[in-house]
């Protein structure tokens, strides 16, 4: 991108975007050469990826890194299936955009102000509760 300032020409470099890998199977060459072997390979990758994704879904309500495991299963699928590669590229783009937006100074300032206001409101409500009932737990209050 060229910009003109005081009659001079300055070239501004755009962000370097790493080249994306081509879509398609990443199976070893000897596997891709044989149709039955490649089909077996794809079934195996699908079953392993499915097991990991199901484990991640189970971890969502339970303790554990559910979303991380789900994305790991998607990464396993992406080694063989184009649709999973496209989903992961989309997710990476969205995470990058969210990170860039979260690191924006205006957004960070707004988030800090909102968190501070929320903490002040919670502290005020807690002070009112303690002032009215003391340190008694809600289930021990009898009036």
PDB file of C-alpha atoms in Angstrom:
ATOM      1  CA  UNK A   1       0.000   0.000   0.000  1.00  0.00           C
ATOM      2  CA  UNK A   2       1.479   3.377  -0.984  1.00  0.00           C
ATOM      3  CA  UNK A   3       0.795   6.514   0.982  1.00  0.00           C
ATOM      4  CA  UNK A   4       1.669  10.069  -0.004  1.00  0.00           C
ATOM      5  CA  UNK A   5       2.897  12.386   2.750  1.00  0.00           C
ATOM      6  CA  UNK A   6       4.514  15.725   1.972  1.00  0.00           C
ATOM      7  CA  UNK A   7       5.000  14.698  -1.632  1.00  0.00           C
ATOM      8  CA  UNK A   8       7.061  11.637  -0.687  1.00  0.00           C
ATOM      9  CA  UNK A   9       6.184   8.026  -1.261  1.00  0.00           C
ATOM     10  CA  UNK A  10       6.258   5.557   1.593  1.00  0.00           C
ATOM     11  CA  UNK A  11       5.569   1.872   1.181  1.00  0.00           C
ATOM     12  CA  UNK A  12       3.731   0.317   4.123  1.00  0.00           C
ATOM     13  CA  UNK A  13       4.141  -3.443   4.401  1.00  0.00           C
ATOM     14  CA  UNK A  14       1.000  -5.421   5.065  1.00  0.00           C
ATOM     15  CA  UNK A  15       0.984  -8.214   7.639  1.00  0.00           C
ATOM     16  CA  UNK A  16       2.735 -11.302   6.404  1.00  0.00           C
ATOM     17  CA  UNK A  17       0.207 -14.092   6.041  1.00  0.00           C
ATOM     18  CA  UNK A  18       1.744 -17.549   6.206  1.00  0.00           C
ATOM     19  CA  UNK A  19       0.844 -19.702   3.220  1.00  0.00           C
ATOM     20  CA  UNK A  20      -1.814 -22.252   4.047  1.00  0.00           C
ATOM     21  CA  UNK A  21      -1.229 -25.922   3.407  1.00  0.00           C
ATOM     22  CA  UNK A  22      -3.095 -27.380   0.466  1.00  0.00           C
ATOM     23  CA  UNK A  23      -6.361 -29.132   1.250  1.00  0.00           C
ATOM     24  CA  UNK A  24      -6.563 -32.892   1.094  1.00  0.00           C
ATOM     25  CA  UNK A  25      -5.235 -36.065   2.614  1.00  0.00           C
ATOM     26  CA  UNK A  26      -1.982 -36.024   4.540  1.00  0.00           C
ATOM     27  CA  UNK A  27      -1.697 -39.795   4.572  1.00  0.00           C
ATOM     28  CA  UNK A  28       1.683 -41.282   3.640  1.00  0.00           C
ATOM     29  CA  UNK A  29       2.245 -41.772  -0.073  1.00  0.00           C
ATOM     30  CA  UNK A  30       2.178 -45.594   0.099  1.00  0.00           C
ATOM     31  CA  UNK A  31      -1.258 -45.392   1.760  1.00  0.00           C
ATOM     32  CA  UNK A  32      -2.674 -43.011  -0.850  1.00  0.00           C
ATOM     33  CA  UNK A  33      -1.464 -45.240  -3.716  1.00  0.00           C
ATOM     34  CA  UNK A  34      -3.728 -48.120  -2.714  1.00  0.00           C
ATOM     35  CA  UNK A  35      -7.466 -47.328  -2.749  1.00  0.00           C
ATOM     36  CA  UNK A  36      -8.484 -50.025  -0.198  1.00  0.00           C
ATOM     37  CA  UNK A  37      -5.625 -49.079   2.125  1.00  0.00           C
ATOM     38  CA  UNK A  38      -6.471 -45.381   1.838  1.00  0.00           C
ATOM     39  CA  UNK A  39     -10.146 -46.065   2.571  1.00  0.00           C
ATOM     40  CA  UNK A  40      -9.135 -48.125   5.628  1.00  0.00           C
ATOM     41  CA  UNK A  41      -6.847 -45.291   6.699  1.00  0.00           C
ATOM     42  CA  UNK A  42      -9.700 -42.785   6.409  1.00  0.00           C
ATOM     43  CA  UNK A  43     -12.041 -44.996   8.432  1.00  0.00           C
ATOM     44  CA  UNK A  44      -9.381 -45.334  11.134  1.00  0.00           C
ATOM     45  CA  UNK A  45      -8.768 -41.583  11.236  1.00  0.00           C
ATOM     46  CA  UNK A  46     -12.513 -40.951  11.400  1.00  0.00           C
ATOM     47  CA  UNK A  47     -13.024 -43.424  14.262  1.00  0.00           C
ATOM     48  CA  UNK A  48     -10.093 -42.043  16.284  1.00  0.00           C
ATOM     49  CA  UNK A  49     -11.229 -38.447  15.670  1.00  0.00           C
ATOM     50  CA  UNK A  50     -14.793 -39.363  16.594  1.00  0.00           C
ATOM     51  CA  UNK A  51     -13.640 -40.953  19.862  1.00  0.00           C
ATOM     52  CA  UNK A  52     -11.668 -37.816  20.761  1.00  0.00           C
ATOM     53  CA  UNK A  53     -14.556 -35.476  19.852  1.00  0.00           C
ATOM     54  CA  UNK A  54     -17.044 -37.576  21.846  1.00  0.00           C
ATOM     55  CA  UNK A  55     -14.635 -37.516  24.794  1.00  0.00           C
ATOM     56  CA  UNK A  56     -14.507 -33.722  24.506  1.00  0.00           C
ATOM     57  CA  UNK A  57     -18.293 -33.450  24.380  1.00  0.00           C
ATOM     58  CA  UNK A  58     -18.503 -35.611  27.508  1.00  0.00           C
ATOM     59  CA  UNK A  59     -15.968 -33.307  29.197  1.00  0.00           C
ATOM     60  CA  UNK A  60     -18.031 -30.179  28.506  1.00  0.00           C
ATOM     61  CA  UNK A  61     -20.318 -30.577  31.551  1.00  0.00           C
ATOM     62  CA  UNK A  62     -17.684 -32.519  33.508  1.00  0.00           C
ATOM     63  CA  UNK A  63     -14.314 -31.276  34.734  1.00  0.00           C
ATOM     64  CA  UNK A  64     -11.799 -31.303  31.944  1.00  0.00           C
ATOM     65  CA  UNK A  65     -10.687 -29.354  28.886  1.00  0.00           C
ATOM     66  CA  UNK A  66     -13.745 -30.164  26.756  1.00  0.00           C
ATOM     67  CA  UNK A  67     -13.309 -27.573  23.982  1.00  0.00           C
ATOM     68  CA  UNK A  68      -9.590 -28.244  23.741  1.00  0.00           C
ATOM     69  CA  UNK A  69     -10.241 -31.962  23.273  1.00  0.00           C
ATOM     70  CA  UNK A  70     -12.969 -31.283  20.690  1.00  0.00           C
ATOM     71  CA  UNK A  71     -10.572 -29.142  18.657  1.00  0.00           C
ATOM     72  CA  UNK A  72      -7.927 -31.855  19.000  1.00  0.00           C
ATOM     73  CA  UNK A  73     -10.401 -34.321  17.492  1.00  0.00           C
ATOM     74  CA  UNK A  74     -11.108 -31.862  14.686  1.00  0.00           C
ATOM     75  CA  UNK A  75      -7.355 -31.600  14.082  1.00  0.00           C
ATOM     76  CA  UNK A  76      -7.177 -35.384  13.817  1.00  0.00           C
ATOM     77  CA  UNK A  77     -10.005 -35.329  11.266  1.00  0.00           C
ATOM     78  CA  UNK A  78      -8.281 -32.474   9.425  1.00  0.00           C
ATOM     79  CA  UNK A  79      -5.349 -34.741   8.628  1.00  0.00           C
ATOM     80  CA  UNK A  80      -7.621 -36.590   6.227  1.00  0.00           C
ATOM     81  CA  UNK A  81     -10.850 -34.707   5.490  1.00  0.00           C
ATOM     82  CA  UNK A  82     -11.186 -31.417   3.612  1.00  0.00           C
ATOM     83  CA  UNK A  83     -14.351 -30.359   5.477  1.00  0.00           C
ATOM     84  CA  UNK A  84     -12.487 -30.583   8.808  1.00  0.00           C
ATOM     85  CA  UNK A  85      -9.577 -28.599   7.366  1.00  0.00           C
ATOM     86  CA  UNK A  86     -11.987 -25.859   6.298  1.00  0.00           C
ATOM     87  CA  UNK A  87     -13.669 -25.827   9.724  1.00  0.00           C
ATOM     88  CA  UNK A  88     -10.292 -25.525  11.455  1.00  0.00           C
ATOM     89  CA  UNK A  89      -9.189 -22.712   9.136  1.00  0.00           C
ATOM     90  CA  UNK A  90     -12.435 -20.868   9.898  1.00  0.00           C
ATOM     91  CA  UNK A  91     -11.970 -21.416  13.663  1.00  0.00           C
ATOM     92  CA  UNK A  92      -8.353 -20.197  13.512  1.00  0.00           C
ATOM     93  CA  UNK A  93      -9.467 -17.072  11.644  1.00  0.00           C
ATOM     94  CA  UNK A  94     -12.155 -16.361  14.242  1.00  0.00           C
ATOM     95  CA  UNK A  95      -9.750 -16.900  17.159  1.00  0.00           C
ATOM     96  CA  UNK A  96      -7.189 -14.603  15.524  1.00  0.00           C
ATOM     97  CA  UNK A  97      -9.832 -11.915  14.993  1.00  0.00           C
ATOM     98  CA  UNK A  98     -11.046 -12.242  18.588  1.00  0.00           C
ATOM     99  CA  UNK A  99      -7.476 -12.041  19.897  1.00  0.00           C
ATOM    100  CA  UNK A 100      -6.748  -8.971  17.815  1.00  0.00           C
ATOM    101  CA  UNK A 101      -9.991  -7.367  18.991  1.00  0.00           C
ATOM    102  CA  UNK A 102      -9.330  -8.254  22.656  1.00  0.00           C
ATOM    103  CA  UNK A 103      -5.847  -6.723  22.523  1.00  0.00           C
ATOM    104  CA  UNK A 104      -7.172  -3.459  21.079  1.00  0.00           C
ATOM    105  CA  UNK A 105      -6.497  -0.766  23.728  1.00  0.00           C
ATOM    106  CA  UNK A 106     -10.033   0.693  23.506  1.00  0.00           C
ATOM    107  CA  UNK A 107     -11.628  -2.723  23.996  1.00  0.00           C
ATOM    108  CA  UNK A 108      -9.258  -3.580  26.850  1.00  0.00           C
ATOM    109  CA  UNK A 109     -10.050  -0.283  28.562  1.00  0.00           C
ATOM    110  CA  UNK A 110     -13.798  -0.896  28.160  1.00  0.00           C
ATOM    111  CA  UNK A 111     -13.462  -4.434  29.532  1.00  0.00           C
ATOM    112  CA  UNK A 112     -11.458  -3.234  32.540  1.00  0.00           C
ATOM    113  CA  UNK A 113     -14.079  -0.556  33.266  1.00  0.00           C
ATOM    114  CA  UNK A 114     -16.926  -3.101  32.992  1.00  0.00           C
ATOM    115  CA  UNK A 115     -15.161  -5.607  35.251  1.00  0.00           C
ATOM    116  CA  UNK A 116     -14.389  -2.897  37.810  1.00  0.00           C
ATOM    117  CA  UNK A 117     -18.007  -1.691  37.773  1.00  0.00           C
ATOM    118  CA  UNK A 118     -19.230  -5.271  38.191  1.00  0.00           C
ATOM    119  CA  UNK A 119     -16.895  -5.876  41.122  1.00  0.00           C
ATOM    120  CA  UNK A 120     -18.028  -2.622  42.778  1.00  0.00           C
ATOM    121  CA  UNK A 121     -21.689  -3.669  42.392  1.00  0.00           C
ATOM    122  CA  UNK A 122     -20.966  -7.131  43.827  1.00  0.00           C
ATOM    123  CA  UNK A 123     -19.042  -5.591  46.750  1.00  0.00           C
ATOM    124  CA  UNK A 124     -21.935  -3.190  47.439  1.00  0.00           C
ATOM    125  CA  UNK A 125     -24.492  -6.013  47.391  1.00  0.00           C
ATOM    126  CA  UNK A 126     -22.273  -8.101  49.649  1.00  0.00           C
ATOM    127  CA  UNK A 127     -21.908  -5.158  52.066  1.00  0.00           C
ATOM    128  CA  UNK A 128     -25.700  -4.701  52.174  1.00  0.00           C
ATOM    129  CA  UNK A 129     -26.183  -8.430  52.816  1.00  0.00           C
ATOM    130  CA  UNK A 130     -23.569  -8.547  55.589  1.00  0.00           C
ATOM    131  CA  UNK A 131     -24.979  -5.345  57.114  1.00  0.00           C
ATOM    132  CA  UNK A 132     -28.480  -6.780  57.219  1.00  0.00           C
ATOM    133  CA  UNK A 133     -27.840 -10.436  58.119  1.00  0.00           C
ATOM    134  CA  UNK A 134     -24.266 -10.559  59.407  1.00  0.00           C
ATOM    135  CA  UNK A 135     -22.032 -13.399  58.311  1.00  0.00           C
ATOM    136  CA  UNK A 136     -24.817 -16.012  58.535  1.00  0.00           C
ATOM    137  CA  UNK A 137     -25.316 -18.246  55.530  1.00  0.00           C
ATOM    138  CA  UNK A 138     -28.657 -17.842  53.667  1.00  0.00           C
ATOM    139  CA  UNK A 139     -29.890 -21.274  54.739  1.00  0.00           C
ATOM    140  CA  UNK A 140     -29.257 -20.420  58.431  1.00  0.00           C
ATOM    141  CA  UNK A 141     -31.287 -17.192  58.397  1.00  0.00           C
ATOM    142  CA  UNK A 142     -34.521 -17.329  60.386  1.00  0.00           C
ATOM    143  CA  UNK A 143     -36.813 -14.360  60.850  1.00  0.00           C
TER     144      UNK A 143
END
